[in-house]
XYZ file of C-alpha atoms in Angstrom:
643
model
C 0.063 0.031 -0.027
C 1.596 3.231 -1.066
C 1.265 6.502 0.743
C -1.472 7.939 -1.283
C -3.669 4.911 -0.952
C -3.208 5.030 2.923
C -4.021 8.621 3.070
C -7.227 7.972 0.977
C -8.380 5.183 3.329
C -7.625 7.420 6.276
C -9.677 10.300 4.963
C -12.581 7.974 4.153
C -12.383 6.589 7.797
C -12.412 10.228 9.169
C -15.427 11.182 6.983
C -17.332 8.103 8.079
C -16.699 8.675 11.811
C -17.381 12.308 11.495
C -20.624 11.640 9.645
C -21.826 9.113 12.215
C -21.072 11.428 15.070
C -22.829 14.406 13.356
C -25.953 12.395 12.671
C -26.042 10.687 16.004
C -29.547 11.198 17.528
C -29.982 13.593 20.438
C -30.841 12.547 23.913
C -34.464 13.521 23.295
C -34.651 11.633 19.952
C -33.120 8.560 21.444
C -35.828 8.701 24.342
C -38.554 9.123 21.692
C -37.259 6.102 19.733
C -36.950 3.942 22.985
C -40.605 4.963 23.849
C -41.773 4.071 20.418
C -40.227 0.610 20.569
C -41.685 0.087 24.010
C -45.030 1.002 22.710
C -44.876 -1.461 19.855
C -43.586 -4.130 22.183
C -46.550 -3.544 24.539
C -49.300 -3.127 22.005
C -50.677 -6.504 22.727
C -50.714 -5.829 26.465
C -52.541 -2.514 25.823
C -55.287 -4.635 23.842
C -55.409 -6.987 26.802
C -55.982 -4.238 29.315
C -58.833 -2.832 27.206
C -60.470 -6.267 27.027
C -60.239 -6.613 30.773
C -61.643 -3.134 31.268
C -64.578 -4.112 29.053
C -65.118 -7.442 30.959
C -64.963 -5.541 34.244
C -67.607 -3.041 33.060
C -69.880 -5.855 31.905
C -69.504 -7.666 35.231
C -70.306 -4.344 37.174
C -73.490 -3.978 35.019
C -74.598 -7.627 35.599
C -74.048 -7.220 39.472
C -76.733 -4.543 39.578
C -79.392 -7.024 38.570
C -78.209 -10.263 40.205
C -75.848 -11.207 42.992
C -72.181 -11.969 42.067
C -71.036 -15.350 43.176
C -67.851 -16.039 45.171
C -66.416 -17.873 42.154
C -67.118 -14.977 39.872
C -65.675 -12.450 42.376
C -62.429 -14.542 42.602
C -62.223 -14.748 38.803
C -62.680 -10.949 38.448
C -60.088 -10.314 41.131
C -57.614 -12.584 39.190
C -58.292 -10.810 36.019
C -57.620 -7.456 37.555
C -54.379 -8.600 39.104
C -53.297 -10.132 35.923
C -53.981 -6.828 33.958
C -52.722 -4.187 36.646
C -50.239 -6.239 38.718
C -49.265 -4.113 41.731
C -51.624 -1.379 40.636
C -54.599 -3.735 41.107
C -55.770 -1.924 44.319
C -56.171 1.274 42.244
C -57.981 -0.401 39.415
C -61.303 -0.325 41.387
C -62.571 2.464 43.439
C -65.402 4.957 44.243
C -66.421 7.431 41.677
C -66.377 10.882 43.131
C -65.580 14.531 42.490
C -63.733 17.277 44.320
C -64.078 21.042 43.479
C -61.676 23.925 43.973
C -62.550 27.479 42.920
C -61.688 31.219 43.148
C -63.438 34.235 41.879
C -62.590 33.386 38.239
C -62.865 29.676 37.686
C -64.524 26.597 39.212
C -62.544 23.277 38.658
C -64.004 19.833 39.336
C -61.580 16.812 39.502
C -62.646 13.151 39.117
C -61.244 10.394 41.438
C -60.890 8.187 38.420
C -58.009 9.382 36.624
C -57.109 12.096 39.012
C -57.723 15.001 36.565
C -60.148 17.569 35.610
C -63.799 16.551 35.140
C -65.203 19.990 34.504
C -64.000 23.590 34.069
C -66.176 26.561 34.407
C -65.350 30.306 33.918
C -67.362 32.400 36.340
C -67.149 35.721 34.435
C -68.636 34.427 31.177
C -71.742 32.902 29.842
C -72.673 31.259 26.473
C -75.042 32.566 24.005
C -77.358 29.614 24.675
C -77.264 29.752 28.592
C -77.173 33.147 30.198
C -77.669 31.874 33.669
C -74.977 29.262 34.316
C -71.257 29.771 34.070
C -69.533 29.091 30.736
C -68.209 25.508 30.790
C -65.067 24.714 28.754
C -65.611 20.936 29.026
C -67.276 18.329 31.255
C -67.040 14.529 31.506
C -65.840 12.636 28.439
C -65.407 15.856 26.534
C -61.929 16.131 27.965
C -59.457 13.497 29.083
C -55.798 13.510 30.248
C -53.787 10.396 31.052
C -50.254 9.310 31.536
C -48.638 6.113 30.460
C -46.950 4.035 33.148
C -44.645 1.110 32.363
C -44.169 -1.330 35.209
C -41.037 -3.433 35.939
C -42.733 -6.557 34.438
C -43.554 -4.739 31.200
C -47.249 -3.853 31.966
C -48.506 -0.721 30.322
C -51.094 1.154 32.243
C -52.922 4.470 31.805
C -53.761 6.768 34.708
C -57.184 7.548 33.304
C -58.226 3.812 34.251
C -56.904 4.120 37.818
C -58.533 5.580 40.902
C -56.984 8.378 42.957
C -57.962 9.277 46.597
C -58.359 12.981 47.226
C -57.354 14.611 50.464
C -59.052 17.437 52.198
C -58.720 20.805 50.375
C -56.213 23.226 52.104
C -56.132 26.880 51.803
C -52.704 28.467 52.022
C -51.772 31.832 53.532
C -51.966 33.662 50.311
C -55.547 32.279 49.433
C -54.222 29.429 47.186
C -56.328 26.336 47.348
C -54.385 23.036 47.419
C -55.773 19.650 46.319
C -53.849 16.432 46.656
C -54.889 13.238 44.940
C -53.073 10.003 45.573
C -52.682 6.962 43.399
C -51.602 4.271 45.946
C -49.809 1.087 45.342
C -49.052 0.613 49.044
C -48.342 2.733 51.952
C -44.816 3.381 50.906
C -45.264 3.501 47.113
C -47.625 6.032 45.527
C -47.908 8.776 43.046
C -49.278 12.166 44.132
C -51.047 14.723 42.078
C -50.935 18.179 43.598
C -53.093 21.071 42.227
C -52.711 24.575 43.299
C -55.227 27.260 42.305
C -54.100 30.800 43.270
C -56.585 33.515 44.270
C -57.970 35.454 41.262
C -55.968 33.547 38.602
C -56.908 31.393 35.581
C -53.558 29.550 35.839
C -53.645 26.219 37.641
C -50.406 24.756 39.040
C -49.989 20.926 38.861
C -47.255 18.687 40.184
C -46.685 14.957 39.812
C -44.681 13.460 42.595
C -43.559 9.721 42.869
C -42.618 7.999 46.129
C -41.072 4.580 46.305
C -42.013 3.708 42.761
C -38.474 2.858 41.452
C -38.884 -0.840 42.038
C -42.389 -0.940 40.735
C -41.990 0.969 37.509
C -39.597 0.163 34.742
C -35.855 0.984 35.698
C -35.214 2.850 32.495
C -38.417 4.891 32.729
C -37.396 8.526 32.727
C -40.311 10.046 31.065
C -44.095 9.464 30.507
C -46.383 9.728 27.479
C -49.218 12.066 28.059
C -52.485 11.579 26.202
C -54.614 14.689 25.961
C -58.135 14.759 24.299
C -60.624 17.571 24.239
C -63.785 18.324 22.270
C -64.201 22.122 21.643
C -67.822 23.168 22.443
C -69.496 25.830 20.269
C -69.677 28.667 22.627
C -70.521 31.511 20.190
C -73.561 32.132 17.960
C -71.674 32.479 14.864
C -70.177 28.882 14.282
C -68.572 29.751 10.873
C -66.609 32.497 12.374
C -65.681 30.582 15.592
C -64.368 27.749 13.552
C -62.144 30.224 11.597
C -60.371 31.210 15.010
C -60.317 27.744 16.708
C -56.951 25.924 16.332
C -54.466 23.717 17.981
C -51.399 26.093 18.606
C -47.979 25.366 20.076
C -44.746 27.032 20.865
C -41.326 25.637 20.288
C -38.581 26.156 23.025
C -37.146 28.815 20.812
C -40.144 30.994 20.868
C -41.526 30.125 17.444
C -45.300 29.695 17.462
C -47.206 27.643 15.010
C -50.573 25.922 14.619
C -52.430 23.215 12.785
C -54.870 24.115 10.092
C -58.085 25.869 11.215
C -60.233 24.953 8.192
C -59.373 21.129 7.672
C -58.222 17.989 9.401
C -54.560 18.236 10.174
C -51.844 16.486 12.191
C -48.150 16.790 12.845
C -45.326 14.836 14.507
C -42.716 17.049 16.242
C -39.454 15.896 17.543
C -38.225 19.218 18.975
C -38.953 20.503 22.432
C -42.273 22.374 22.876
C -42.783 25.087 25.584
C -46.669 24.632 25.470
C -49.593 23.257 23.641
C -52.855 25.219 23.384
C -56.326 23.920 22.592
C -57.744 27.192 21.347
C -61.336 28.384 20.599
C -62.215 31.917 19.281
C -62.322 33.508 22.818
C -61.154 30.783 25.291
C -58.216 28.376 25.579
C -56.866 25.453 27.577
C -53.005 25.475 27.535
C -50.537 23.033 29.195
C -47.219 24.479 30.037
C -44.640 22.009 31.385
C -41.762 23.541 33.380
C -39.180 21.402 31.391
C -40.967 21.377 27.970
C -42.323 18.355 26.076
C -39.582 16.574 24.385
C -41.754 15.377 21.407
C -45.361 15.368 20.447
C -47.924 14.121 17.946
C -50.723 16.579 17.344
C -54.004 16.198 15.667
C -56.999 18.404 14.891
C -60.264 17.423 13.357
C -63.151 19.621 12.164
C -66.481 18.427 13.502
C -69.627 18.060 11.342
C -71.802 21.253 11.123
C -74.706 19.501 12.918
C -72.490 18.731 15.960
C -72.536 20.665 19.278
C -68.663 20.793 18.925
C -66.566 22.649 16.411
C -63.111 20.807 16.733
C -61.603 17.702 18.301
C -58.019 17.945 19.458
C -55.680 15.092 20.493
C -52.047 15.060 21.673
C -49.593 12.440 22.485
C -46.509 14.185 24.138
C -43.479 12.950 26.006
C -42.773 14.637 29.421
C -40.060 13.895 31.907
C -40.678 11.860 35.024
C -38.670 10.581 37.939
C -39.937 7.387 39.590
C -37.524 7.764 42.599
C -39.404 10.971 43.671
C -36.175 13.133 43.739
C -37.691 15.414 41.070
C -41.215 16.296 40.470
C -42.970 16.768 37.103
C -44.412 20.265 37.182
C -46.660 22.080 34.731
C -49.125 24.883 34.567
C -52.554 24.678 33.103
C -54.218 27.812 31.801
C -58.069 27.695 31.696
C -59.527 31.036 30.594
C -60.179 33.786 28.198
C -58.058 34.945 25.211
C -57.677 38.316 26.687
C -54.531 40.094 25.586
C -53.551 41.694 28.853
C -54.440 38.686 30.990
C -52.214 36.536 28.802
C -49.361 38.943 28.463
C -49.200 39.479 32.363
C -47.758 35.983 32.727
C -44.447 37.241 31.140
C -44.113 39.991 33.427
C -40.661 40.161 35.215
C -39.680 37.085 33.271
C -36.421 36.599 31.421
C -36.760 36.982 27.667
C -35.715 33.415 27.050
C -38.376 32.139 29.497
C -41.300 34.057 28.259
C -44.476 32.232 27.255
C -45.834 34.678 24.711
C -49.336 33.476 25.441
C -50.699 36.790 24.210
C -50.095 35.381 20.701
C -53.171 33.315 21.204
C -55.074 36.488 20.353
C -54.575 36.919 16.520
C -53.866 40.545 15.773
C -52.708 40.201 12.126
C -49.451 40.006 10.267
C -46.341 41.685 11.553
C -46.900 45.413 10.874
C -50.659 45.180 11.493
C -50.067 43.463 14.841
C -47.508 46.137 15.757
C -50.189 48.844 15.036
C -52.740 46.893 17.242
C -50.311 46.545 20.075
C -49.033 50.187 20.224
C -51.971 52.019 19.013
C -55.478 50.313 18.891
C -55.336 48.207 22.093
C -53.945 51.087 24.325
C -56.411 53.507 22.848
C -59.266 50.929 23.448
C -58.146 50.413 26.993
C -58.048 54.149 27.692
C -61.677 54.755 26.508
C -63.030 51.760 28.240
C -61.404 52.872 31.494
C -63.510 55.876 31.488
C -66.492 53.709 31.901
C -68.163 54.676 28.541
C -70.564 52.483 26.715
C -68.800 50.233 24.093
C -70.681 52.028 21.335
C -69.274 55.335 22.374
C -65.905 53.719 22.714
C -65.864 52.427 19.140
C -67.169 55.959 17.956
C -64.293 57.741 19.735
C -61.778 55.198 18.252
C -63.163 55.915 14.784
C -62.787 59.701 15.346
C -59.198 59.355 16.631
C -58.048 57.109 13.778
C -59.776 59.404 11.172
C -57.806 62.293 12.724
C -54.615 60.279 12.533
C -55.014 59.546 8.844
C -56.518 62.923 7.964
C -53.302 64.319 6.431
C -53.037 61.274 4.223
C -56.753 61.457 3.234
C -56.479 65.114 2.425
C -53.271 64.680 0.486
C -54.987 61.917 -1.561
C -58.066 64.036 -2.285
C -56.018 67.019 -3.366
C -53.941 64.864 -5.712
C -57.096 63.442 -7.282
C -58.425 67.063 -7.601
C -55.250 68.077 -9.507
C -55.428 65.121 -11.798
C -59.229 66.047 -12.379
C -58.433 69.640 -13.323
C -55.664 68.519 -15.669
C -57.938 66.098 -17.472
C -58.709 68.450 -20.474
C -54.966 68.887 -21.142
C -54.431 65.201 -20.777
C -57.288 64.583 -23.223
C -55.608 66.945 -25.721
C -52.347 65.062 -25.434
C -54.190 61.754 -26.065
C -55.869 63.305 -29.150
C -52.549 64.650 -30.542
C -50.667 61.425 -30.070
C -52.498 58.328 -31.069
C -51.858 54.937 -29.463
C -49.441 54.136 -32.099
C -47.172 56.818 -30.790
C -47.313 55.851 -27.110
C -43.676 56.862 -26.282
C -44.441 60.442 -27.427
C -47.684 60.510 -25.539
C -45.941 59.359 -22.279
C -43.230 62.007 -22.758
C -45.803 64.738 -23.284
C -47.738 63.562 -20.257
C -44.692 63.618 -18.037
C -43.859 67.034 -19.300
C -47.239 68.217 -18.290
C -46.875 66.753 -14.891
C -43.441 68.384 -14.505
C -44.814 71.766 -15.445
C -47.857 71.510 -13.114
C -45.777 69.999 -10.202
C -47.978 66.832 -10.006
C -46.879 63.307 -9.279
C -49.095 60.440 -10.341
C -48.150 58.577 -7.195
C -49.198 61.333 -4.759
C -52.631 59.930 -4.471
C -51.615 56.306 -4.162
C -49.114 56.721 -1.472
C -51.375 58.236 1.157
C -53.849 55.304 0.533
C -50.992 52.796 1.059
C -50.175 54.436 4.428
C -53.821 54.076 5.510
C -54.146 50.514 4.574
C -52.242 48.904 7.627
C -54.384 50.924 10.082
C -57.602 49.759 8.299
C -56.274 46.182 8.537
C -55.487 46.611 12.166
C -58.924 47.361 13.003
C -60.164 44.534 10.749
C -58.197 42.055 12.928
C -58.869 43.744 16.336
C -62.770 43.709 16.648
C -63.348 39.971 15.866
C -60.673 38.874 18.429
C -61.683 41.426 21.231
C -63.218 39.419 23.954
C -64.256 42.670 25.535
C -67.020 42.985 22.888
C -68.397 39.596 23.802
C -71.899 40.023 25.339
C -71.861 43.756 24.850
C -75.068 45.161 23.261
C -75.681 48.255 21.068
C -79.081 49.286 19.776
C -80.527 46.157 18.337
C -77.425 44.046 18.530
C -77.268 42.108 21.715
C -73.630 40.909 21.136
C -71.070 42.855 19.211
C -68.664 40.003 18.932
C -70.872 38.205 16.479
C -73.329 39.031 13.696
C -76.533 41.072 14.423
C -79.294 39.224 12.475
C -82.495 41.070 11.917
C -83.714 38.431 9.405
C -82.884 34.806 9.495
C -84.094 31.507 7.926
C -83.492 27.906 8.320
C -84.033 26.808 4.657
C -80.812 25.936 2.857
C -80.427 28.009 -0.246
C -77.640 26.907 -2.674
C -74.751 29.356 -2.968
C -76.351 31.924 -0.766
C -76.399 29.882 2.445
C -72.777 28.775 1.831
C -71.382 32.193 1.179
C -73.822 34.735 2.588
C -75.342 32.692 5.432
C -78.910 32.211 6.683
C -79.364 35.716 7.999
C -78.951 39.392 7.158
C -76.853 41.476 9.604
C -78.147 45.049 10.008
C -74.932 46.787 10.706
C -73.529 45.068 7.707
C -76.378 46.303 5.653
C -76.116 49.764 6.838
C -72.282 49.605 6.145
C -73.125 48.473 2.517
C -75.693 51.213 1.915
C -73.253 53.777 3.224
C -70.478 52.477 1.106
C -72.748 52.610 -2.116
C -73.538 56.259 -1.217
C -69.751 57.142 -0.798
C -69.035 55.363 -4.086
C -71.771 57.495 -5.786
C -70.238 60.670 -4.469
C -66.843 59.638 -5.804
C -68.224 58.695 -9.143
C -69.659 62.225 -9.582
C -66.205 63.681 -9.858
C -65.302 61.112 -12.568
C -65.615 61.761 -16.325
C -68.544 60.158 -18.104
C -66.684 58.654 -20.948
C -67.465 55.044 -22.210
C -64.061 53.862 -20.915
C -65.119 54.629 -17.376
C -68.513 52.741 -17.538
C -66.942 49.282 -16.599
C -64.962 50.839 -13.789
C -68.062 52.447 -12.455
C -69.854 49.192 -12.342
C -67.015 47.526 -10.580
C -66.955 50.305 -7.909
C -70.571 49.683 -7.247
C -70.289 45.996 -7.117
C -67.544 46.254 -4.509
C -69.782 47.243 -1.625
C -72.171 44.289 -2.450
C -69.117 41.931 -2.510
C -68.078 43.246 0.972
C -71.588 42.679 2.327
C -71.137 38.954 1.403
C -67.836 38.983 3.273
C -68.818 40.956 6.415
C -72.330 39.495 6.982
C -70.845 36.759 9.246
C -68.382 39.123 10.983
C -68.634 40.696 14.310
C -71.264 43.476 14.480
C -68.618 45.656 16.233
C -66.506 45.575 13.105
C -69.459 46.384 10.813
C -70.403 49.213 13.263
C -66.933 50.633 13.058
C -66.812 50.597 9.169
C -70.332 52.049 9.083
C -69.282 55.077 11.283
C -65.993 55.433 9.476
C -67.841 55.609 6.107
C -70.261 58.289 7.567
C -67.219 60.354 8.773
C -65.519 59.839 5.334
C -68.631 61.218 3.518
C -68.476 64.304 5.773
C -64.850 64.764 5.160
C -65.614 64.459 1.308
C -67.989 67.400 1.413
C -65.584 69.489 3.621
C -62.775 68.750 1.076
C -65.039 69.906 -1.826
C -65.853 73.078 -0.029
C -62.208 73.820 0.789
C -60.635 72.942 -2.571
C -62.016 74.959 -5.419
C -61.245 73.425 -8.732
C -61.065 76.675 -10.653
C -58.729 78.141 -8.134
C -56.615 75.160 -8.105
C -56.441 75.206 -11.909
C -55.213 78.801 -11.928
C -52.577 77.990 -9.350
C -51.446 75.030 -11.479
C -51.357 77.184 -14.661
C -49.261 79.771 -12.843
C -46.884 77.051 -11.762
C -46.771 75.713 -15.308
C -45.861 79.178 -16.648
C -43.065 79.587 -13.926
C -41.653 76.161 -14.677
C -41.966 76.420 -18.569
C -38.234 77.086 -19.097
C -36.832 75.078 -16.256
C -39.470 72.676 -14.859
C -38.734 71.325 -11.438
C -38.728 67.535 -11.548
C -39.826 65.292 -8.856
C -37.771 62.133 -8.209
C -40.549 59.892 -9.476
C -40.948 61.890 -12.773
C -37.187 62.021 -13.260
C -36.975 58.176 -12.944
C -39.794 57.786 -15.348
C -38.163 60.072 -17.854
C -34.897 58.111 -17.550
C -36.701 54.819 -18.247
C -38.391 56.308 -21.183
C -35.178 57.538 -22.633
C -33.511 54.046 -22.086
C -36.473 52.421 -23.564
C -36.462 54.784 -26.623
C -32.748 54.254 -27.114
C -33.163 50.528 -26.967
C -35.953 50.528 -29.466
C -33.872 52.577 -31.979
C -30.924 50.283 -31.526
C -33.227 47.244 -32.239
C -34.606 48.903 -35.333
C -31.082 49.560 -36.796
C -30.167 45.883 -36.179
C -33.400 44.790 -38.143
C -32.649 46.958 -41.123
C -28.935 45.983 -41.377
C-alpha cells in the first residue's frame, strides 16, 4: 500500500466517523425512539388491558341485577391482578368529584384518572345559556392520562386508575391546594398536587412519585401524556368561531405555529415544545410544562356542522418523570379567556428566554398590523373603556381618533385626485394629439405636463397605502376582542358576532354557503353607506365610455363586501359604518375647501413659472430616464433589423 492509498483510506475513515457523530440522535430523539419501541412491544398488552376493562364493566353491570357469586368474584379479582399487577388496588374504587374554585374559575376533579372533570369560567356565559357559568368541558369531552410502564412490562394508563383525594387546604395567600393519591402501597404511590391561586386562571400541577423505582420500569425517565378535548360551540356564529379555533403550540425557541383551522390536520414534532394550546375563538386550555415536552404528536379534526362541537384536538406528548421522587414533574394549566392583557401578564418580570408569549393566542394580524394593534389600537381601546363609557361610544371615539390620525393622508390623496381632475382636459388633448401608435411620445408629453404642473401620479396612491395597515389593524382587532363579547348596542345584543334582523332555516344553494342564513343589520347599513360614498366619488369622474366598466366595478365592491362581512362581528361592521359616515362628511368638507377653478389657476401659474426650467420630482425623473432608455433600446433594435 503506497502513501496516497493510505491517506485516501484514512480520509474515508475520518469522514465516516465524523458523519456518524454528526448524525447521532440527540438524547431527546433516543428517548422518543425508545418509547416508540416500548409502545410497539407492549401493544398486545394494551389490547389485553382494554379487554379486561370491558369485561369488568360488563361484570359490574350484571352485578346490579343479580348477585355476584364467590367464584365470579375470585375470577374477576384474578383478571384485575393479571392486568394491573401491583396497581390492582387502584383499578377499582369509588367514583367521586372534588371542586376547588376562586373568583374566576371553578374546577372539578374526578377520582378516576385524578384529573379535571369539569372547568367553568365564572365571568362568562354562553349565547345559549345566560344563567350558568361558561363550561369549557365536562366529563368525556376532555381526558388527560399518563402512560406508566411497570417493571414486568405492563403498560397502564392513569385514566383507568382511581385516585384518593385529600381534604382541600387553603394556604396563607389564598391558594387552594388539592392532593390526589394513586396508591400502590403505603410506601409506594404517585401524588397529583393542584394549586389554584386566588384570582388567577392558571392552575399549578405537580406529579410526585414516592417509592416507585422498584415498581415502574428501571429505564423509565419519561411518560407519554395523552390529552383529548372536544371544543364546544360557545358563540352564535359557528362559521366565524371555527375560523379562529385551532391547535397552537410554541417551540422552546419562541417560534409559534398551529395546525390548520379549516381542515383536518396532524403533525409529528421531535423538537422541544414550551406549550400546547387547545384554542377556541375566545377561550383556551393551555398545558405548559416547566421542562418542556420533548416530542409530540398533534391532531386536529373539524367536527360536522350539525355537531355541538366545532373541533376535536388530540395530543400524545413525552414529558420527563422521575420514579424515585427526587424530582417532580411540574406544569401549569391555563383555563381562561383569550384576553390580551391577561395572557401577557404571565411574562411580567420573566427573562426574555423564558417568556411564554401566550398573548399570541389573540390573533392581531401579520407583523406590521399586529404592531399597530399593540402600540395604538389596544392602548386606545383600554383608555376609552377605563372611562366607563358605553362600548358603542368607545368604538365611535376610536373611529374619530383614527380618522384624525390618517386625515393628512386622506387630504393629500383627495388634493392629488383634484389636481388630476383639473388636468384632465389637457391630458385629453395630449391623447388626441398622439394616437396609441405613438405611445412613447404620448408618455413624454404627459410627463412634461406633470413636471410643469408640479403633479406626481403617485401622490394619490401613497397616502392610501399608508392608511391600509391601520384599516387592516381594525379588521383584525374587533373580531378577536373578547371585551365585545356580550356587549349590546341598539338592536345588537352581542357585538362579537353578527346582528341578525332576518334569519331563515332553509338551505339556499350558493347563498347559504357564502352569505349565510341571515342578514346582519350593521353590515347592511355599512353596505348602503358604502354605495352612497361610491356615488359621491363617481360624480367627480368623467362620463366617458371607458369609465362605465370601472363604475360598475366600484358599485359592485360594496355588494361583495356585504357577502364577506355578513358573518363578521357586528362591532367591526359598526366601526366601518361610522367610519364611512365620517368619510362622507370629510368629502364634502374637502370639496368646499378645494375649489377646482382656483386650483387650476394655481397650477397654470406654476406651469408658466416652470416652462423654461421645470422642477422635476424624483418619481418623474426616474420615469423620464426609463423612457429615454427604452427609446434608445428601440432605436438600436430597429437599426439591427434593417442591417
